[in-house]
Amino acid sequence: MYGNAFADRPGHQVRLALPAESAYAGVARHFGADLLDRWGLVPDLRDSAVLIMGELVANATEHGRSRMSIGLELAERTLRIRVADFGGPRSGRGRHARSAGSFGSGLHIVRTLSQRLRVRRSRNSWRVEAVLRVEKTASASRTT
């Protein structure tokens, strides 16, 4: 099995685990877009969230380690997008050194679109979280 999706609270919190390889970036984006549609996010917020997730996943696949985890959590007024890469470096590929401030234009896009961005590094992982404010969902906007 190449990926696993875990629904902790259906409709509110999901985590997808995949190999940190560029071949899986599209899988992650499509999974996120479909899920956010089912959660009823308005199109502009959904598009921003998918762009953010795509940039974070691209960083994980380009600079990351052997595995990545993508998490989406929709609370009453926030959407949290979490991407982490774990494990040792992939075989046959040198690790790119990076620091918390060394990300390229992708993270600048994420900073611009999100209300808050946090990057954390541990010995065996990088974890990035972007938070977006949710004013209303598409289902709520249809009733007003």
JSON list of C-alpha atoms in Angstrom, two decimals, residues 45-138:
[
{"chain": "A", "resi": 45, "resn": "LEU", "atom": "CA", "xyz": [-10.65, 29.44, 0.10]},
{"chain": "A", "resi": 46, "resn": "ARG", "atom": "CA", "xyz": [-10.49, 25.94, -1.38]},
{"chain": "A", "resi": 47, "resn": "ASP", "atom": "CA", "xyz": [-8.21, 27.15, -4.19]},
{"chain": "A", "resi": 48, "resn": "SER", "atom": "CA", "xyz": [-5.90, 28.94, -1.72]},
{"chain": "A", "resi": 49, "resn": "ALA", "atom": "CA", "xyz": [-5.77, 25.85, 0.50]},
{"chain": "A", "resi": 50, "resn": "VAL", "atom": "CA", "xyz": [-4.94, 23.56, -2.43]},
{"chain": "A", "resi": 51, "resn": "LEU", "atom": "CA", "xyz": [-2.19, 25.94, -3.56]},
{"chain": "A", "resi": 52, "resn": "ILE", "atom": "CA", "xyz": [-0.75, 26.04, -0.03]},
{"chain": "A", "resi": 53, "resn": "MET", "atom": "CA", "xyz": [-0.89, 22.29, 0.27]},
{"chain": "A", "resi": 54, "resn": "GLY", "atom": "CA", "xyz": [0.74, 21.88, -3.13]},
{"chain": "A", "resi": 55, "resn": "GLU", "atom": "CA", "xyz": [3.63, 24.18, -2.18]},
{"chain": "A", "resi": 56, "resn": "LEU", "atom": "CA", "xyz": [4.20, 22.41, 1.15]},
{"chain": "A", "resi": 57, "resn": "VAL", "atom": "CA", "xyz": [4.04, 18.97, -0.46]},
{"chain": "A", "resi": 58, "resn": "ALA", "atom": "CA", "xyz": [6.46, 20.12, -3.19]},
{"chain": "A", "resi": 59, "resn": "ASN", "atom": "CA", "xyz": [8.93, 21.18, -0.47]},
{"chain": "A", "resi": 60, "resn": "ALA", "atom": "CA", "xyz": [8.55, 17.82, 1.27]},
{"chain": "A", "resi": 61, "resn": "THR", "atom": "CA", "xyz": [9.13, 15.87, -1.95]},
{"chain": "A", "resi": 62, "resn": "GLU", "atom": "CA", "xyz": [12.04, 17.99, -3.14]},
{"chain": "A", "resi": 63, "resn": "HIS", "atom": "CA", "xyz": [13.91, 18.48, 0.13]},
{"chain": "A", "resi": 64, "resn": "GLY", "atom": "CA", "xyz": [12.29, 15.90, 2.35]},
{"chain": "A", "resi": 65, "resn": "ARG", "atom": "CA", "xyz": [13.04, 12.53, 3.71]},
{"chain": "A", "resi": 66, "resn": "SER", "atom": "CA", "xyz": [11.57, 9.11, 3.00]},
{"chain": "A", "resi": 67, "resn": "ARG", "atom": "CA", "xyz": [7.95, 9.66, 4.14]},
{"chain": "A", "resi": 68, "resn": "MET", "atom": "CA", "xyz": [5.52, 12.55, 4.35]},
{"chain": "A", "resi": 69, "resn": "SER", "atom": "CA", "xyz": [2.30, 13.16, 6.18]},
{"chain": "A", "resi": 70, "resn": "ILE", "atom": "CA", "xyz": [-0.37, 15.63, 5.05]},
{"chain": "A", "resi": 71, "resn": "GLY", "atom": "CA", "xyz": [-3.00, 16.72, 7.55]},
{"chain": "A", "resi": 72, "resn": "LEU", "atom": "CA", "xyz": [-6.12, 18.82, 7.04]},
{"chain": "A", "resi": 73, "resn": "GLU", "atom": "CA", "xyz": [-8.23, 20.00, 9.95]},
{"chain": "A", "resi": 74, "resn": "LEU", "atom": "CA", "xyz": [-11.35, 22.12, 9.61]},
{"chain": "A", "resi": 75, "resn": "ALA", "atom": "CA", "xyz": [-12.51, 23.71, 12.85]},
{"chain": "A", "resi": 76, "resn": "GLU", "atom": "CA", "xyz": [-15.27, 26.27, 13.27]},
{"chain": "A", "resi": 77, "resn": "ARG", "atom": "CA", "xyz": [-13.23, 29.23, 12.00]},
{"chain": "A", "resi": 78, "resn": "THR", "atom": "CA", "xyz": [-9.89, 27.77, 10.88]},
{"chain": "A", "resi": 79, "resn": "LEU", "atom": "CA", "xyz": [-8.43, 25.38, 8.38]},
{"chain": "A", "resi": 80, "resn": "ARG", "atom": "CA", "xyz": [-5.05, 23.92, 9.34]},
{"chain": "A", "resi": 81, "resn": "ILE", "atom": "CA", "xyz": [-2.81, 22.39, 6.70]},
{"chain": "A", "resi": 82, "resn": "ARG", "atom": "CA", "xyz": [0.09, 20.36, 8.07]},
{"chain": "A", "resi": 83, "resn": "VAL", "atom": "CA", "xyz": [2.83, 18.73, 6.03]},
{"chain": "A", "resi": 84, "resn": "ALA", "atom": "CA", "xyz": [5.72, 16.84, 7.57]},
{"chain": "A", "resi": 85, "resn": "ASP", "atom": "CA", "xyz": [8.51, 14.69, 6.23]},
{"chain": "A", "resi": 86, "resn": "PHE", "atom": "CA", "xyz": [10.09, 11.90, 8.31]},
{"chain": "A", "resi": 87, "resn": "GLY", "atom": "CA", "xyz": [12.79, 9.29, 8.32]},
{"chain": "A", "resi": 88, "resn": "GLY", "atom": "CA", "xyz": [16.24, 9.13, 6.90]},
{"chain": "A", "resi": 89, "resn": "PRO", "atom": "CA", "xyz": [17.22, 10.45, 3.49]},
{"chain": "A", "resi": 90, "resn": "ARG", "atom": "CA", "xyz": [15.97, 8.48, 0.52]},
{"chain": "A", "resi": 91, "resn": "SER", "atom": "CA", "xyz": [18.57, 6.12, -0.90]},
{"chain": "A", "resi": 92, "resn": "GLY", "atom": "CA", "xyz": [20.38, 7.17, -4.05]},
{"chain": "A", "resi": 93, "resn": "ARG", "atom": "CA", "xyz": [19.79, 10.85, -3.38]},
{"chain": "A", "resi": 94, "resn": "GLY", "atom": "CA", "xyz": [21.81, 13.31, -1.38]},
{"chain": "A", "resi": 95, "resn": "ARG", "atom": "CA", "xyz": [20.05, 15.34, 1.27]},
{"chain": "A", "resi": 96, "resn": "HIS", "atom": "CA", "xyz": [19.66, 19.00, 0.55]},
{"chain": "A", "resi": 97, "resn": "ALA", "atom": "CA", "xyz": [20.67, 21.04, 3.54]},
{"chain": "A", "resi": 98, "resn": "ARG", "atom": "CA", "xyz": [18.04, 23.54, 4.54]},
{"chain": "A", "resi": 99, "resn": "SER", "atom": "CA", "xyz": [17.32, 25.76, 7.45]},
{"chain": "A", "resi": 100, "resn": "ALA", "atom": "CA", "xyz": [14.02, 27.17, 8.68]},
{"chain": "A", "resi": 101, "resn": "GLY", "atom": "CA", "xyz": [14.70, 30.38, 6.71]},
{"chain": "A", "resi": 102, "resn": "SER", "atom": "CA", "xyz": [16.04, 28.81, 3.52]},
{"chain": "A", "resi": 103, "resn": "PHE", "atom": "CA", "xyz": [12.81, 27.98, 1.70]},
{"chain": "A", "resi": 104, "resn": "GLY", "atom": "CA", "xyz": [12.19, 29.46, -1.74]},
{"chain": "A", "resi": 105, "resn": "SER", "atom": "CA", "xyz": [9.30, 31.35, -3.29]},
{"chain": "A", "resi": 106, "resn": "GLY", "atom": "CA", "xyz": [6.84, 28.54, -2.48]},
{"chain": "A", "resi": 107, "resn": "LEU", "atom": "CA", "xyz": [6.92, 29.33, 1.21]},
{"chain": "A", "resi": 108, "resn": "HIS", "atom": "CA", "xyz": [6.55, 33.03, 0.41]},
{"chain": "A", "resi": 109, "resn": "ILE", "atom": "CA", "xyz": [3.30, 32.16, -1.39]},
{"chain": "A", "resi": 110, "resn": "VAL", "atom": "CA", "xyz": [2.18, 30.14, 1.65]},
{"chain": "A", "resi": 111, "resn": "ARG", "atom": "CA", "xyz": [2.99, 33.06, 4.00]},
{"chain": "A", "resi": 112, "resn": "THR", "atom": "CA", "xyz": [1.01, 35.44, 1.80]},
{"chain": "A", "resi": 113, "resn": "LEU", "atom": "CA", "xyz": [-2.11, 33.23, 1.64]},
{"chain": "A", "resi": 114, "resn": "SER", "atom": "CA", "xyz": [-2.21, 32.05, 5.24]},
{"chain": "A", "resi": 115, "resn": "GLN", "atom": "CA", "xyz": [-2.90, 33.87, 8.50]},
{"chain": "A", "resi": 116, "resn": "ARG", "atom": "CA", "xyz": [-0.15, 31.98, 10.30]},
{"chain": "A", "resi": 117, "resn": "LEU", "atom": "CA", "xyz": [2.77, 29.81, 9.27]},
{"chain": "A", "resi": 118, "resn": "ARG", "atom": "CA", "xyz": [4.97, 27.71, 11.52]},
{"chain": "A", "resi": 119, "resn": "VAL", "atom": "CA", "xyz": [8.06, 25.73, 10.48]},
{"chain": "A", "resi": 120, "resn": "ARG", "atom": "CA", "xyz": [9.63, 23.32, 12.97]},
{"chain": "A", "resi": 121, "resn": "ARG", "atom": "CA", "xyz": [12.62, 21.09, 12.60]},
{"chain": "A", "resi": 122, "resn": "SER", "atom": "CA", "xyz": [13.57, 18.11, 14.69]},
{"chain": "A", "resi": 123, "resn": "ARG", "atom": "CA", "xyz": [16.39, 15.65, 14.26]},
{"chain": "A", "resi": 124, "resn": "ASN", "atom": "CA", "xyz": [14.36, 13.36, 11.96]},
{"chain": "A", "resi": 125, "resn": "SER", "atom": "CA", "xyz": [11.64, 15.59, 10.55]},
{"chain": "A", "resi": 126, "resn": "TRP", "atom": "CA", "xyz": [10.44, 18.92, 9.21]},
{"chain": "A", "resi": 127, "resn": "ARG", "atom": "CA", "xyz": [6.91, 20.02, 10.11]},
{"chain": "A", "resi": 128, "resn": "VAL", "atom": "CA", "xyz": [5.13, 22.94, 8.49]},
{"chain": "A", "resi": 129, "resn": "GLU", "atom": "CA", "xyz": [1.70, 24.22, 9.47]},
{"chain": "A", "resi": 130, "resn": "ALA", "atom": "CA", "xyz": [-0.32, 26.88, 7.66]},
{"chain": "A", "resi": 131, "resn": "VAL", "atom": "CA", "xyz": [-3.53, 28.24, 9.17]},
{"chain": "A", "resi": 132, "resn": "LEU", "atom": "CA", "xyz": [-6.31, 29.89, 7.16]},
{"chain": "A", "resi": 133, "resn": "ARG", "atom": "CA", "xyz": [-9.32, 31.74, 8.50]},
{"chain": "A", "resi": 134, "resn": "VAL", "atom": "CA", "xyz": [-12.66, 30.23, 7.45]},
{"chain": "A", "resi": 135, "resn": "GLU", "atom": "CA", "xyz": [-15.45, 32.79, 7.29]},
{"chain": "A", "resi": 136, "resn": "LYS", "atom": "CA", "xyz": [-18.11, 30.49, 5.90]},
{"chain": "A", "resi": 137, "resn": "THR", "atom": "CA", "xyz": [-18.49, 27.30, 3.91]},
{"chain": "A", "resi": 138, "resn": "ALA", "atom": "CA", "xyz": [-20.24, 26.94, 0.57]}
]
